[in-house]
mmCIF file with all atom_site columns, C-alpha atoms and ligand atoms in Angstrom:
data_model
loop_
_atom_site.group_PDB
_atom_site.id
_atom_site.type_symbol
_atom_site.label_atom_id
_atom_site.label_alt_id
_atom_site.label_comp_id
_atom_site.label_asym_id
_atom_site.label_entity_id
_atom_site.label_seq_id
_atom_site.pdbx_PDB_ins_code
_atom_site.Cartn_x
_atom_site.Cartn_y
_atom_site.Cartn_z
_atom_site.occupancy
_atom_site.B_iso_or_equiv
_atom_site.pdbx_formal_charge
_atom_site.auth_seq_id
_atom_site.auth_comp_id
_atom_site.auth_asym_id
_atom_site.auth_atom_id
_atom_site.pdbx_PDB_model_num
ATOM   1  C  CA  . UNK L 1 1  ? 211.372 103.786 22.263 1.00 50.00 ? 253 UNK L CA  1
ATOM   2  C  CA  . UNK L 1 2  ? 210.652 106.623 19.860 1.00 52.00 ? 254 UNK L CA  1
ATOM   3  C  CA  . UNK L 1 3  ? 212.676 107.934 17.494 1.00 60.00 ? 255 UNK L CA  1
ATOM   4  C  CA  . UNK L 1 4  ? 212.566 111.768 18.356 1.00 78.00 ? 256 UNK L CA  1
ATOM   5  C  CA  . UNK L 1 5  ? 215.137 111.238 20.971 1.00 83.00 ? 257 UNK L CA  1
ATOM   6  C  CA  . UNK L 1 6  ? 217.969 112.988 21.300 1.00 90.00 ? 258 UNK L CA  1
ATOM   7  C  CA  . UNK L 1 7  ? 221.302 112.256 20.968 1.00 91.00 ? 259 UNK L CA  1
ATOM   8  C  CA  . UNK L 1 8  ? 222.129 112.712 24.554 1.00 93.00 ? 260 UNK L CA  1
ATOM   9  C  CA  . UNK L 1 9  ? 219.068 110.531 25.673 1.00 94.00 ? 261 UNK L CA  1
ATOM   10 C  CA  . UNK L 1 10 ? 219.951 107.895 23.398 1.00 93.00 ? 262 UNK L CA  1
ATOM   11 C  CA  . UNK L 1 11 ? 223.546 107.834 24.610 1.00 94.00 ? 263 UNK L CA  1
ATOM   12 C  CA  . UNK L 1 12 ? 222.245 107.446 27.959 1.00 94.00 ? 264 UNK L CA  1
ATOM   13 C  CA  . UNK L 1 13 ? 219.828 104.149 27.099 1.00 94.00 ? 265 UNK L CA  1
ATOM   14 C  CA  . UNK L 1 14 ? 223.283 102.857 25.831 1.00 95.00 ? 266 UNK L CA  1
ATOM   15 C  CA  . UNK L 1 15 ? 224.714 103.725 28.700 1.00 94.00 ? 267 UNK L CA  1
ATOM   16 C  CA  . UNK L 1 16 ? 222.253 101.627 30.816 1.00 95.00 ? 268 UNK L CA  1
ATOM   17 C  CA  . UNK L 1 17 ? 222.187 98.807  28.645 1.00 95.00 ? 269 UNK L CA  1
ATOM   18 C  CA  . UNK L 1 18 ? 225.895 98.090  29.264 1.00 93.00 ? 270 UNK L CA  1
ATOM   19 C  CA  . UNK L 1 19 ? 225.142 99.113  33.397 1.00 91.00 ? 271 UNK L CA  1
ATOM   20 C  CA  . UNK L 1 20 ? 222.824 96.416  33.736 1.00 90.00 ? 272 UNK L CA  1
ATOM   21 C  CA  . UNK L 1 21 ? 224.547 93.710  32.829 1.00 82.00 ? 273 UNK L CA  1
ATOM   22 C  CA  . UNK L 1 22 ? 222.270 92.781  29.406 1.00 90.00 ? 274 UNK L CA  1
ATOM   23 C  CA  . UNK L 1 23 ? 222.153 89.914  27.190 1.00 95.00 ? 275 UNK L CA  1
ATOM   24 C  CA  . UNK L 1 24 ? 223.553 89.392  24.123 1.00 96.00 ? 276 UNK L CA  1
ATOM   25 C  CA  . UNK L 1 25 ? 220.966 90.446  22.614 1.00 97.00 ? 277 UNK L CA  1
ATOM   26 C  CA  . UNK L 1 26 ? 220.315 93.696  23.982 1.00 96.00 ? 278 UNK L CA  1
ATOM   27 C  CA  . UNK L 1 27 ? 224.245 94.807  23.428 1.00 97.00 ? 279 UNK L CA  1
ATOM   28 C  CA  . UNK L 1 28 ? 223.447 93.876  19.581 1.00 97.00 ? 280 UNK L CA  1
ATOM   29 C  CA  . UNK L 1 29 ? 220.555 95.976  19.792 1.00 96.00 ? 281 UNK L CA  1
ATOM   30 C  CA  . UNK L 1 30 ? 222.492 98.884  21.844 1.00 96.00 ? 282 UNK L CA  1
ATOM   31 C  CA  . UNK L 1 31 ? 225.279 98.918  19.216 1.00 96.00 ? 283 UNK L CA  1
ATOM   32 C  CA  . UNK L 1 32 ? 222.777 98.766  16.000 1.00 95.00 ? 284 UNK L CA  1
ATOM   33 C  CA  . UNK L 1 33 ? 221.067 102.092 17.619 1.00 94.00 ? 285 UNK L CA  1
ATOM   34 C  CA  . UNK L 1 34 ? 224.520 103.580 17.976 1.00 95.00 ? 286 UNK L CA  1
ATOM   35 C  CA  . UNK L 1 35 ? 225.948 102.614 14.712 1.00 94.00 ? 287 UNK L CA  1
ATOM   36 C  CA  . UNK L 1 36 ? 222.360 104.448 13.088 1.00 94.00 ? 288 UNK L CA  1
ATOM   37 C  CA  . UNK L 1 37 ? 223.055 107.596 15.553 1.00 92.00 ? 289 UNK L CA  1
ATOM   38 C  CA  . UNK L 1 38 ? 226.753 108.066 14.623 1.00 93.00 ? 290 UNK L CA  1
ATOM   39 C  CA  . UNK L 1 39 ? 227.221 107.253 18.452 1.00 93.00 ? 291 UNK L CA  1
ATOM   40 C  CA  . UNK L 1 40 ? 230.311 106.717 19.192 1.00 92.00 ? 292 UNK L CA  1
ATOM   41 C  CA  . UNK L 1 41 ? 230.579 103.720 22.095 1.00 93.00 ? 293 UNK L CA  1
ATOM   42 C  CA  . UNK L 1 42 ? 234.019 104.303 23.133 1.00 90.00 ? 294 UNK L CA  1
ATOM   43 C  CA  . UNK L 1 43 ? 235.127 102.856 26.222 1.00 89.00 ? 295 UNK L CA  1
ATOM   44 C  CA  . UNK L 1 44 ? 231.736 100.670 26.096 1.00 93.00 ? 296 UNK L CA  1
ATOM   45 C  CA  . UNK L 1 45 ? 233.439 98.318  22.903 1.00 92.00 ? 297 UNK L CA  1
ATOM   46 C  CA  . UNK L 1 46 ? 235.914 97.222  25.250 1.00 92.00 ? 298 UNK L CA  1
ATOM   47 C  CA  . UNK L 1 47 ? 233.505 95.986  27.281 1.00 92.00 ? 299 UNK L CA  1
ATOM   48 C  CA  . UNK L 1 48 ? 231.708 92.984  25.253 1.00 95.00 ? 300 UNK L CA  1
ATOM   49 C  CA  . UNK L 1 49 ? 232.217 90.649  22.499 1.00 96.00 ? 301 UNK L CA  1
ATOM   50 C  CA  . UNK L 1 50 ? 232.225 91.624  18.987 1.00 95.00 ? 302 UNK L CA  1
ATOM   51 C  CA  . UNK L 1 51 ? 231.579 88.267  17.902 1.00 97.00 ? 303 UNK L CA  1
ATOM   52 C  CA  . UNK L 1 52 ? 228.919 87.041  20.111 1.00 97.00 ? 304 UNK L CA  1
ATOM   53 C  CA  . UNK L 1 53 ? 227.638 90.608  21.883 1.00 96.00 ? 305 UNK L CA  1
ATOM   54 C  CA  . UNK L 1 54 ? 228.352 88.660  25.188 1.00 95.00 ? 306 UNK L CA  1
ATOM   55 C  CA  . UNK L 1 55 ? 229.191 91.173  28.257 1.00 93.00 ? 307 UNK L CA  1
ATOM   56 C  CA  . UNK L 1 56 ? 232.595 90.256  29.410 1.00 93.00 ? 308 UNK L CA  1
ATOM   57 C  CA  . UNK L 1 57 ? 232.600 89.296  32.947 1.00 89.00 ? 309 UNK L CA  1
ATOM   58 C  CA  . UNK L 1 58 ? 235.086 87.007  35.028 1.00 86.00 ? 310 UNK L CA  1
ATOM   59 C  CA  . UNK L 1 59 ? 232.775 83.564  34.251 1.00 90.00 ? 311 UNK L CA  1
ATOM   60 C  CA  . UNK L 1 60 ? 233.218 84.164  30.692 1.00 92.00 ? 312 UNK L CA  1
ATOM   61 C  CA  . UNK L 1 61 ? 235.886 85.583  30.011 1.00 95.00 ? 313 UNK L CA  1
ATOM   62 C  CA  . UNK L 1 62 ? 239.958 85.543  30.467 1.00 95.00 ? 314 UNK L CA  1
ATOM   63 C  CA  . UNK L 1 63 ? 241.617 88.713  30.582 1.00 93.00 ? 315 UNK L CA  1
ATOM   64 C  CA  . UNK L 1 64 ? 245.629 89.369  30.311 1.00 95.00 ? 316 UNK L CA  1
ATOM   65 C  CA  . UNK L 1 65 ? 247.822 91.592  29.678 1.00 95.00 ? 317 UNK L CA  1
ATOM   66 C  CA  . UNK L 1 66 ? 250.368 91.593  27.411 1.00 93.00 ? 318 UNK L CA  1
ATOM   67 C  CA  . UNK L 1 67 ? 253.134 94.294  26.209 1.00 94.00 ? 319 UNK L CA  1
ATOM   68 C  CA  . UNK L 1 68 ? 251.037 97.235  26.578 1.00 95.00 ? 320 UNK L CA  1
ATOM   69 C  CA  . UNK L 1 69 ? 247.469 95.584  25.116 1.00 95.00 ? 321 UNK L CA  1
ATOM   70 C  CA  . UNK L 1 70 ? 244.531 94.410  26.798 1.00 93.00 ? 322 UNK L CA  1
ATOM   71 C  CA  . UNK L 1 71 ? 243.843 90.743  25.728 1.00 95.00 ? 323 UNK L CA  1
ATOM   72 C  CA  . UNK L 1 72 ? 240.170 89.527  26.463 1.00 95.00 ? 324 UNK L CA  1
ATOM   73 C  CA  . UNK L 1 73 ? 239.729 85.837  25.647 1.00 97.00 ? 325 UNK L CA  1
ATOM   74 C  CA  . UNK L 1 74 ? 235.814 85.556  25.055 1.00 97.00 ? 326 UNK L CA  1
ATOM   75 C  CA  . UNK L 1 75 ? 234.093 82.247  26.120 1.00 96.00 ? 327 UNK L CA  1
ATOM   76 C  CA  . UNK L 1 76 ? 233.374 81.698  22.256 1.00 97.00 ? 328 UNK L CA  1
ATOM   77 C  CA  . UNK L 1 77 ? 236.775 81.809  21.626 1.00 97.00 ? 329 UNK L CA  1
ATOM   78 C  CA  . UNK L 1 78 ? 236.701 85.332  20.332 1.00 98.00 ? 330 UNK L CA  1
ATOM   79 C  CA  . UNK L 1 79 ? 240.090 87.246  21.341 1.00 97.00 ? 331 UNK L CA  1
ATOM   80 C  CA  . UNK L 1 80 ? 239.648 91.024  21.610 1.00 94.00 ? 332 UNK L CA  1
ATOM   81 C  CA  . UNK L 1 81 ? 243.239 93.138  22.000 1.00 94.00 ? 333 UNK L CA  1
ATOM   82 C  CA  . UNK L 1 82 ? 243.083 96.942  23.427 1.00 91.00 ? 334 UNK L CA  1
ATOM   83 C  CA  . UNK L 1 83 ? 246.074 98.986  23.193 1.00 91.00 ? 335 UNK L CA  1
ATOM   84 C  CA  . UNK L 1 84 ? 246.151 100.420 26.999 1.00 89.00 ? 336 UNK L CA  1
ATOM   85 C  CA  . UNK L 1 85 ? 246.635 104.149 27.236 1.00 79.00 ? 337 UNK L CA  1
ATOM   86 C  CA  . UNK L 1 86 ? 249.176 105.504 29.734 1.00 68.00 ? 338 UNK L CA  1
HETATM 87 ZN ZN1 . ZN  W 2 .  ? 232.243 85.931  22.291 1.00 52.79 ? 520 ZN  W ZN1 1
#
């Protein structure tokens, strides 16, 4: 990838990396590029581990919730918590 992307492009190949259901490493990757792009991933955090970049899905993961949060139980043991907007 080359570096005189945009913004919006870059955003995008973020976007795709979380679409496709990635590895591990490829979210660490995806974040890294957003972290050095001020991008902000938004909706996207919620959607893997921070400990182990692992994509949450229903073999790895447990997911409750509890008094208005979002509890995600990773399969490393990792537990994310979400507030849940109304
Ligand atoms: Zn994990």
């Amino acid at each position: 990838m080359k570096s005189d992307l945009t913004r919006q492009e870059i955003n995008e190949h973020i976007k795709n990396i979380f679409l496709k259901e990635s590895s591990a490493k490829e979210i660490k990757k995806a974040k890294k590029l957003a972290m050095s792009k001020n991008i902000k991933l938004g909706e996207l955090r919620k959607k893997f581990c921070k400990k182990c970049y692992s994509l949450f899905n229903s073999n790895n993961s447990e997911i409750r919730i509890k008094k208005g949060f979002k509890i995600t139980k990773c399969k490393c043991g990792h537990i994310s918590r979400y507030k849940i907007k109304n």
